Amino acid sequence: TAGITQAPTSQILAAGRSMTLRCTQDMRHNAMYWYRQDLGLGLRLIHYSNTAGTTGKGEVPDGYSVSRANTDDFPLTLASAVPSQTSVYFCASSGSQGSTDTQYFGPGTRLTVL
Amino acid sequence: GQNIDQPTEMTATEGAIVQINCTYQTSGFNGLFWYQQHAGEAPTFLSYNVLDGLEEKGRFSSFLSRSKGYSYLLLKELQMKDSASYLCAVINSNYQLIWGAGTKLIIKP
């Protein structure tokens, strides 16, 4: 199985432009997550979704929005990108949120905002 | 606040043994994960500990002491492919996953 896929692999974006990072999983997991990873810092949770139709804010949600129209897809949108959003973005999923279920990660999207 | 501490970087020799430590201060505890992350790749699951003691899985073992807020990952018979970052993460009482910054392990021949 593919597990979790993310697109694009990398992107250079002009400041002020909008962009949607795509994430799709085929494991029928209820919970999905978006993290950013910056050098010297741990993974930081941006937004999460317990199940289709619900979303929640993580540790660093400002400047980002998400939607969860179905079980498989969890896109992350930057409405007006700023240079501080330059990072590697990982999508993850687990059987359920609010549990001890293992999280499985997609390959990541490397985003540079100029 | 909640905090996970790991050494930033460690160096070891191929064929040797290395221990990567993780200490945590979190609001409650519901388990601890270790993940491996090769450069430019996604984190991948290595182990999960919720009870005190040592869990062995091939060349990798993970230890937990809840009373000390301490865990370590032990890697034996090191191979060059073990060069990677190792991430420690704790599930707190709200079932939030709190991540350490990771330990970069460099293996030398």
PDB file of C-alpha atoms in Angstrom:
ATOM      1  CA  THR A   1       0.000   0.000   0.000  1.00  0.00           C
ATOM      2  CA  ALA A   2       1.083   3.584  -0.595  1.00  0.00           C
ATOM      3  CA  GLY A   3       0.433   4.663   2.999  1.00  0.00           C
ATOM      4  CA  ILE A   4       0.550   8.447   3.015  1.00  0.00           C
ATOM      5  CA  THR A   5       1.397  10.575   0.005  1.00  0.00           C
ATOM      6  CA  GLN A   6       2.127  14.294  -0.076  1.00  0.00           C
ATOM      7  CA  ALA A   7       2.350  16.751  -2.939  1.00  0.00           C
ATOM      8  CA  PRO A   8       4.288  18.635  -4.030  1.00  0.00           C
ATOM      9  CA  THR A   9       7.674  17.273  -2.939  1.00  0.00           C
ATOM     10  CA  SER A  10       9.074  20.770  -2.844  1.00  0.00           C
ATOM     11  CA  GLN A  11       7.984  24.269  -3.749  1.00  0.00           C
ATOM     12  CA  ILE A  12       9.360  27.785  -3.893  1.00  0.00           C
ATOM     13  CA  LEU A  13       6.672  30.352  -3.221  1.00  0.00           C
ATOM     14  CA  ALA A  14       6.645  34.130  -3.351  1.00  0.00           C
ATOM     15  CA  ALA A  15       5.607  35.861  -0.137  1.00  0.00           C
ATOM     16  CA  GLY A  16       1.958  36.842  -0.166  1.00  0.00           C
ATOM     17  CA  ARG A  17       0.923  34.000  -2.464  1.00  0.00           C
ATOM     18  CA  SER A  18      -1.389  31.203  -1.371  1.00  0.00           C
ATOM     19  CA  MET A  19      -0.684  27.525  -1.598  1.00  0.00           C
ATOM     20  CA  THR A  20      -2.283  24.207  -0.696  1.00  0.00           C
ATOM     21  CA  LEU A  21      -0.209  21.243   0.395  1.00  0.00           C
ATOM     22  CA  ARG A  22      -1.930  17.966  -0.347  1.00  0.00           C
ATOM     23  CA  CYS A  23      -2.009  14.845   1.804  1.00  0.00           C
ATOM     24  CA  THR A  24      -3.740  11.547   1.086  1.00  0.00           C
ATOM     25  CA  GLN A  25      -3.733   8.316   3.094  1.00  0.00           C
ATOM     26  CA  ASP A  26      -5.056   4.908   2.132  1.00  0.00           C
ATOM     27  CA  MET A  27      -4.943   3.241   5.542  1.00  0.00           C
ATOM     28  CA  ARG A  28      -8.484   4.305   6.532  1.00  0.00           C
ATOM     29  CA  HIS A  29      -7.068   6.053   9.586  1.00  0.00           C
ATOM     30  CA  ASN A  30      -9.467   8.322  11.438  1.00  0.00           C
ATOM     31  CA  ALA A  31      -6.892  10.823  12.686  1.00  0.00           C
ATOM     32  CA  MET A  32      -4.637  12.998  10.558  1.00  0.00           C
ATOM     33  CA  TYR A  33      -2.066  15.645  11.452  1.00  0.00           C
ATOM     34  CA  TRP A  34       0.055  18.380   9.923  1.00  0.00           C
ATOM     35  CA  TYR A  35       3.477  19.141  11.402  1.00  0.00           C
ATOM     36  CA  ARG A  36       6.272  21.506  10.510  1.00  0.00           C
ATOM     37  CA  GLN A  37       9.879  20.602  11.169  1.00  0.00           C
ATOM     38  CA  ASP A  38      12.543  23.289  11.526  1.00  0.00           C
ATOM     39  CA  LEU A  39      16.227  22.812  12.212  1.00  0.00           C
ATOM     40  CA  GLY A  40      16.939  22.453  15.920  1.00  0.00           C
ATOM     41  CA  LEU A  41      13.283  22.219  16.854  1.00  0.00           C
ATOM     42  CA  GLY A  42      11.050  19.233  17.404  1.00  0.00           C
ATOM     43  CA  LEU A  43       8.105  18.500  15.178  1.00  0.00           C
ATOM     44  CA  ARG A  44       5.423  21.092  15.883  1.00  0.00           C
ATOM     45  CA  LEU A  45       1.756  20.330  15.376  1.00  0.00           C
ATOM     46  CA  ILE A  46      -0.096  22.814  13.149  1.00  0.00           C
ATOM     47  CA  HIS A  47      -3.572  21.305  12.871  1.00  0.00           C
ATOM     48  CA  TYR A  48      -5.155  17.918  13.367  1.00  0.00           C
ATOM     49  CA  SER A  49      -8.373  16.095  12.555  1.00  0.00           C
ATOM     50  CA  ASN A  50      -9.977  13.412  14.716  1.00  0.00           C
ATOM     51  CA  THR A  51     -12.260  12.205  11.951  1.00  0.00           C
ATOM     52  CA  ALA A  52     -13.771  13.360   8.675  1.00  0.00           C
ATOM     53  CA  GLY A  53     -15.636  16.621   9.156  1.00  0.00           C
ATOM     54  CA  THR A  54     -13.743  17.782  12.255  1.00  0.00           C
ATOM     55  CA  THR A  55     -10.499  19.730  12.676  1.00  0.00           C
ATOM     56  CA  GLY A  56      -8.583  21.214  15.589  1.00  0.00           C
ATOM     57  CA  LYS A  57      -5.743  23.642  16.212  1.00  0.00           C
ATOM     58  CA  GLY A  58      -2.312  22.457  17.259  1.00  0.00           C
ATOM     59  CA  GLU A  59       0.640  24.309  18.728  1.00  0.00           C
ATOM     60  CA  VAL A  60       1.334  26.656  15.774  1.00  0.00           C
ATOM     61  CA  PRO A  61      -1.903  27.138  13.769  1.00  0.00           C
ATOM     62  CA  ASP A  62      -1.602  30.825  12.807  1.00  0.00           C
ATOM     63  CA  GLY A  63      -1.395  31.417   9.069  1.00  0.00           C
ATOM     64  CA  TYR A  64      -2.628  27.920   8.211  1.00  0.00           C
ATOM     65  CA  SER A  65      -6.016  26.348   7.598  1.00  0.00           C
ATOM     66  CA  VAL A  66      -7.149  22.773   6.986  1.00  0.00           C
ATOM     67  CA  SER A  67     -10.234  20.878   5.911  1.00  0.00           C
ATOM     68  CA  ARG A  68     -11.266  17.229   6.172  1.00  0.00           C
ATOM     69  CA  ALA A  69     -14.011  16.530   3.671  1.00  0.00           C
ATOM     70  CA  ASN A  70     -13.403  12.766   3.701  1.00  0.00           C
ATOM     71  CA  THR A  71     -11.314  10.140   5.492  1.00  0.00           C
ATOM     72  CA  ASP A  72      -8.469  10.046   2.985  1.00  0.00           C
ATOM     73  CA  ASP A  73      -7.580  13.684   2.314  1.00  0.00           C
ATOM     74  CA  PHE A  74      -6.308  16.415   4.611  1.00  0.00           C
ATOM     75  CA  PRO A  75      -5.055  19.488   2.696  1.00  0.00           C
ATOM     76  CA  LEU A  76      -3.162  22.315   4.389  1.00  0.00           C
ATOM     77  CA  THR A  77      -3.582  25.837   3.014  1.00  0.00           C
ATOM     78  CA  LEU A  78      -1.365  28.859   3.470  1.00  0.00           C
ATOM     79  CA  ALA A  79      -3.575  31.834   2.601  1.00  0.00           C
ATOM     80  CA  SER A  80      -0.792  34.424   2.350  1.00  0.00           C
ATOM     81  CA  ALA A  81       2.648  32.920   2.755  1.00  0.00           C
ATOM     82  CA  VAL A  82       5.386  34.625   4.788  1.00  0.00           C
ATOM     83  CA  PRO A  83       9.116  33.779   4.923  1.00  0.00           C
ATOM     84  CA  SER A  84       8.769  32.361   8.458  1.00  0.00           C
ATOM     85  CA  GLN A  85       6.660  29.593   6.952  1.00  0.00           C
ATOM     86  CA  THR A  86       9.714  28.237   5.178  1.00  0.00           C
ATOM     87  CA  SER A  87       9.942  24.720   6.574  1.00  0.00           C
ATOM     88  CA  VAL A  88       9.500  21.026   5.890  1.00  0.00           C
ATOM     89  CA  TYR A  89       5.883  19.993   6.294  1.00  0.00           C
ATOM     90  CA  PHE A  90       4.902  16.465   7.253  1.00  0.00           C
ATOM     91  CA  CYS A  91       1.455  14.955   7.148  1.00  0.00           C
ATOM     92  CA  ALA A  92       0.788  12.012   9.468  1.00  0.00           C
ATOM     93  CA  SER A  93      -2.073   9.697  10.327  1.00  0.00           C
ATOM     94  CA  SER A  94      -3.030   7.309  13.108  1.00  0.00           C
ATOM     95  CA  GLY A  95      -5.898   4.995  13.889  1.00  0.00           C
ATOM     96  CA  SER A  96      -7.429   7.509  16.244  1.00  0.00           C
ATOM     97  CA  GLN A  97      -6.550  10.809  17.883  1.00  0.00           C
ATOM     98  CA  GLY A  98      -6.383  11.114  21.642  1.00  0.00           C
ATOM     99  CA  SER A  99      -4.897   7.660  21.964  1.00  0.00           C
ATOM    100  CA  THR A 100      -1.552   5.889  22.027  1.00  0.00           C
ATOM    101  CA  ASP A 101      -1.811   4.832  18.382  1.00  0.00           C
ATOM    102  CA  THR A 102       1.394   5.096  16.357  1.00  0.00           C
ATOM    103  CA  GLN A 103       1.551   7.969  13.908  1.00  0.00           C
ATOM    104  CA  TYR A 104       2.711   7.228  10.363  1.00  0.00           C
ATOM    105  CA  PHE A 105       4.274   9.978   8.301  1.00  0.00           C
ATOM    106  CA  GLY A 106       4.217  11.022   4.679  1.00  0.00           C
ATOM    107  CA  PRO A 107       7.440  11.874   2.818  1.00  0.00           C
ATOM    108  CA  GLY A 108       7.166  15.610   3.460  1.00  0.00           C
ATOM    109  CA  THR A 109       6.945  18.821   1.450  1.00  0.00           C
ATOM    110  CA  ARG A 110       9.889  21.201   1.524  1.00  0.00           C
ATOM    111  CA  LEU A 111       8.533  24.752   1.220  1.00  0.00           C
ATOM    112  CA  THR A 112      10.612  27.871   0.694  1.00  0.00           C
ATOM    113  CA  VAL A 113       8.893  31.267   0.935  1.00  0.00           C
ATOM    114  CA  LEU A 114      10.855  34.161  -0.545  1.00  0.00           C
TER     115      LEU A 114
ATOM    116  CA  GLY B   1       5.864  23.799  30.554  1.00  0.00           C
ATOM    117  CA  GLN B   2       6.454  20.525  28.825  1.00  0.00           C
ATOM    118  CA  ASN B   3       9.918  19.573  27.727  1.00  0.00           C
ATOM    119  CA  ILE B   4      11.777  16.736  26.051  1.00  0.00           C
ATOM    120  CA  ASP B   5      15.578  16.786  26.220  1.00  0.00           C
ATOM    121  CA  GLN B   6      17.902  14.815  23.963  1.00  0.00           C
ATOM    122  CA  PRO B   7      21.544  15.366  23.012  1.00  0.00           C
ATOM    123  CA  THR B   8      21.815  17.299  19.767  1.00  0.00           C
ATOM    124  CA  GLU B   9      24.436  15.077  18.178  1.00  0.00           C
ATOM    125  CA  MET B  10      26.384  11.896  18.900  1.00  0.00           C
ATOM    126  CA  THR B  11      29.171  10.086  17.081  1.00  0.00           C
ATOM    127  CA  ALA B  12      29.867   6.358  17.212  1.00  0.00           C
ATOM    128  CA  THR B  13      31.928   3.765  15.363  1.00  0.00           C
ATOM    129  CA  GLU B  14      30.615   1.090  13.051  1.00  0.00           C
ATOM    130  CA  GLY B  15      30.142  -2.188  14.933  1.00  0.00           C
ATOM    131  CA  ALA B  16      29.971  -0.490  18.339  1.00  0.00           C
ATOM    132  CA  ILE B  17      27.074   0.200  20.727  1.00  0.00           C
ATOM    133  CA  VAL B  18      25.502   3.606  21.361  1.00  0.00           C
ATOM    134  CA  GLN B  19      22.925   4.792  23.883  1.00  0.00           C
ATOM    135  CA  ILE B  20      20.761   7.816  23.105  1.00  0.00           C
ATOM    136  CA  ASN B  21      19.129   9.353  26.170  1.00  0.00           C
ATOM    137  CA  CYS B  22      15.830  11.190  26.472  1.00  0.00           C
ATOM    138  CA  THR B  23      14.511  12.948  29.559  1.00  0.00           C
ATOM    139  CA  TYR B  24      11.049  14.410  29.753  1.00  0.00           C
ATOM    140  CA  GLN B  25       8.907  16.681  31.879  1.00  0.00           C
ATOM    141  CA  THR B  26       5.319  16.520  30.713  1.00  0.00           C
ATOM    142  CA  SER B  27       1.854  16.958  32.141  1.00  0.00           C
ATOM    143  CA  GLY B  28       1.157  13.299  32.701  1.00  0.00           C
ATOM    144  CA  PHE B  29       2.435  10.307  30.784  1.00  0.00           C
ATOM    145  CA  ASN B  30       0.748   7.799  28.505  1.00  0.00           C
ATOM    146  CA  GLY B  31       3.699   6.370  26.658  1.00  0.00           C
ATOM    147  CA  LEU B  32       6.936   7.181  24.865  1.00  0.00           C
ATOM    148  CA  PHE B  33       7.862   6.692  21.221  1.00  0.00           C
ATOM    149  CA  TRP B  34      11.190   6.500  19.438  1.00  0.00           C
ATOM    150  CA  TYR B  35      11.310   7.317  15.736  1.00  0.00           C
ATOM    151  CA  GLN B  36      14.168   7.164  13.243  1.00  0.00           C
ATOM    152  CA  GLN B  37      14.530   9.862  10.595  1.00  0.00           C
ATOM    153  CA  HIS B  38      17.091   9.666   7.805  1.00  0.00           C
ATOM    154  CA  ALA B  39      18.136  12.986   6.293  1.00  0.00           C
ATOM    155  CA  GLY B  40      15.511  14.283   3.884  1.00  0.00           C
ATOM    156  CA  GLU B  41      13.038  11.542   4.762  1.00  0.00           C
ATOM    157  CA  ALA B  42      10.006  11.029   6.974  1.00  0.00           C
ATOM    158  CA  PRO B  43      10.205   9.815  10.584  1.00  0.00           C
ATOM    159  CA  THR B  44       9.569   6.084  10.887  1.00  0.00           C
ATOM    160  CA  PHE B  45       8.380   4.252  13.994  1.00  0.00           C
ATOM    161  CA  LEU B  46      10.943   2.313  16.025  1.00  0.00           C
ATOM    162  CA  SER B  47       9.457   1.575  19.437  1.00  0.00           C
ATOM    163  CA  TYR B  48       6.796   2.355  22.010  1.00  0.00           C
ATOM    164  CA  ASN B  49       7.203   2.035  25.790  1.00  0.00           C
ATOM    165  CA  VAL B  50       4.498   2.556  28.374  1.00  0.00           C
ATOM    166  CA  LEU B  51       5.741   0.318  31.206  1.00  0.00           C
ATOM    167  CA  ASP B  52       9.100   0.474  32.979  1.00  0.00           C
ATOM    168  CA  GLY B  53      11.830  -1.742  31.658  1.00  0.00           C
ATOM    169  CA  LEU B  54      13.633  -2.767  28.523  1.00  0.00           C
ATOM    170  CA  GLU B  55      11.988  -3.661  25.219  1.00  0.00           C
ATOM    171  CA  GLU B  56      14.269  -5.429  22.776  1.00  0.00           C
ATOM    172  CA  LYS B  57      13.697  -5.500  19.049  1.00  0.00           C
ATOM    173  CA  GLY B  58      16.613  -6.934  17.123  1.00  0.00           C
ATOM    174  CA  ARG B  59      19.617  -4.616  17.247  1.00  0.00           C
ATOM    175  CA  PHE B  60      17.518  -1.862  18.837  1.00  0.00           C
ATOM    176  CA  SER B  61      16.298  -1.752  22.447  1.00  0.00           C
ATOM    177  CA  SER B  62      14.371   0.929  24.300  1.00  0.00           C
ATOM    178  CA  PHE B  63      14.277   1.464  28.053  1.00  0.00           C
ATOM    179  CA  LEU B  64      11.844   3.437  30.179  1.00  0.00           C
ATOM    180  CA  SER B  65      11.862   4.649  33.775  1.00  0.00           C
ATOM    181  CA  ARG B  66       8.666   6.570  34.491  1.00  0.00           C
ATOM    182  CA  SER B  67       9.738   7.566  37.999  1.00  0.00           C
ATOM    183  CA  LYS B  68      12.863   9.237  36.599  1.00  0.00           C
ATOM    184  CA  GLY B  69      11.213  10.671  33.470  1.00  0.00           C
ATOM    185  CA  TYR B  70      13.897   8.934  31.445  1.00  0.00           C
ATOM    186  CA  SER B  71      14.253   6.714  28.425  1.00  0.00           C
ATOM    187  CA  TYR B  72      17.084   5.549  26.254  1.00  0.00           C
ATOM    188  CA  LEU B  73      17.441   3.926  22.866  1.00  0.00           C
ATOM    189  CA  LEU B  74      20.258   1.386  22.606  1.00  0.00           C
ATOM    190  CA  LEU B  75      21.649   0.523  19.202  1.00  0.00           C
ATOM    191  CA  LYS B  76      23.966  -2.484  18.950  1.00  0.00           C
ATOM    192  CA  GLU B  77      26.296  -3.647  16.168  1.00  0.00           C
ATOM    193  CA  LEU B  78      26.087  -0.239  14.530  1.00  0.00           C
ATOM    194  CA  GLN B  79      25.895  -0.106  10.757  1.00  0.00           C
ATOM    195  CA  MET B  80      26.506   2.847   8.484  1.00  0.00           C
ATOM    196  CA  LYS B  81      22.798   2.868   7.610  1.00  0.00           C
ATOM    197  CA  ASP B  82      22.023   3.707  11.256  1.00  0.00           C
ATOM    198  CA  SER B  83      23.290   7.239  10.607  1.00  0.00           C
ATOM    199  CA  ALA B  84      20.096   9.216  11.135  1.00  0.00           C
ATOM    200  CA  SER B  85      18.280  11.403  13.625  1.00  0.00           C
ATOM    201  CA  TYR B  86      16.448   9.680  16.473  1.00  0.00           C
ATOM    202  CA  LEU B  87      13.344  11.397  17.798  1.00  0.00           C
ATOM    203  CA  CYS B  88      11.876  10.880  21.265  1.00  0.00           C
ATOM    204  CA  ALA B  89       8.189  11.737  21.758  1.00  0.00           C
ATOM    205  CA  VAL B  90       5.944  11.504  24.823  1.00  0.00           C
ATOM    206  CA  ILE B  91       2.167  11.204  25.020  1.00  0.00           C
ATOM    207  CA  ASN B  92       0.934  13.410  27.859  1.00  0.00           C
ATOM    208  CA  SER B  93      -2.217  13.126  29.952  1.00  0.00           C
ATOM    209  CA  ASN B  94      -4.253  14.892  27.233  1.00  0.00           C
ATOM    210  CA  TYR B  95      -2.984  12.364  24.680  1.00  0.00           C
ATOM    211  CA  GLN B  96      -0.969  15.085  22.948  1.00  0.00           C
ATOM    212  CA  LEU B  97       2.303  13.921  21.409  1.00  0.00           C
ATOM    213  CA  ILE B  98       5.209  16.093  22.595  1.00  0.00           C
ATOM    214  CA  TRP B  99       8.344  15.822  20.434  1.00  0.00           C
ATOM    215  CA  GLY B 100      12.005  16.244  21.272  1.00  0.00           C
ATOM    216  CA  ALA B 101      14.266  18.022  18.794  1.00  0.00           C
ATOM    217  CA  GLY B 102      16.014  14.763  17.934  1.00  0.00           C
ATOM    218  CA  THR B 103      19.546  13.390  18.215  1.00  0.00           C
ATOM    219  CA  LYS B 104      21.662  13.266  15.081  1.00  0.00           C
ATOM    220  CA  LEU B 105      23.741  10.078  15.147  1.00  0.00           C
ATOM    221  CA  ILE B 106      26.875   9.989  13.018  1.00  0.00           C
ATOM    222  CA  ILE B 107      28.457   6.591  12.384  1.00  0.00           C
ATOM    223  CA  LYS B 108      32.118   6.499  11.437  1.00  0.00           C
ATOM    224  CA  PRO B 109      33.844   3.531   9.803  1.00  0.00           C
TER     225      PRO B 109
END
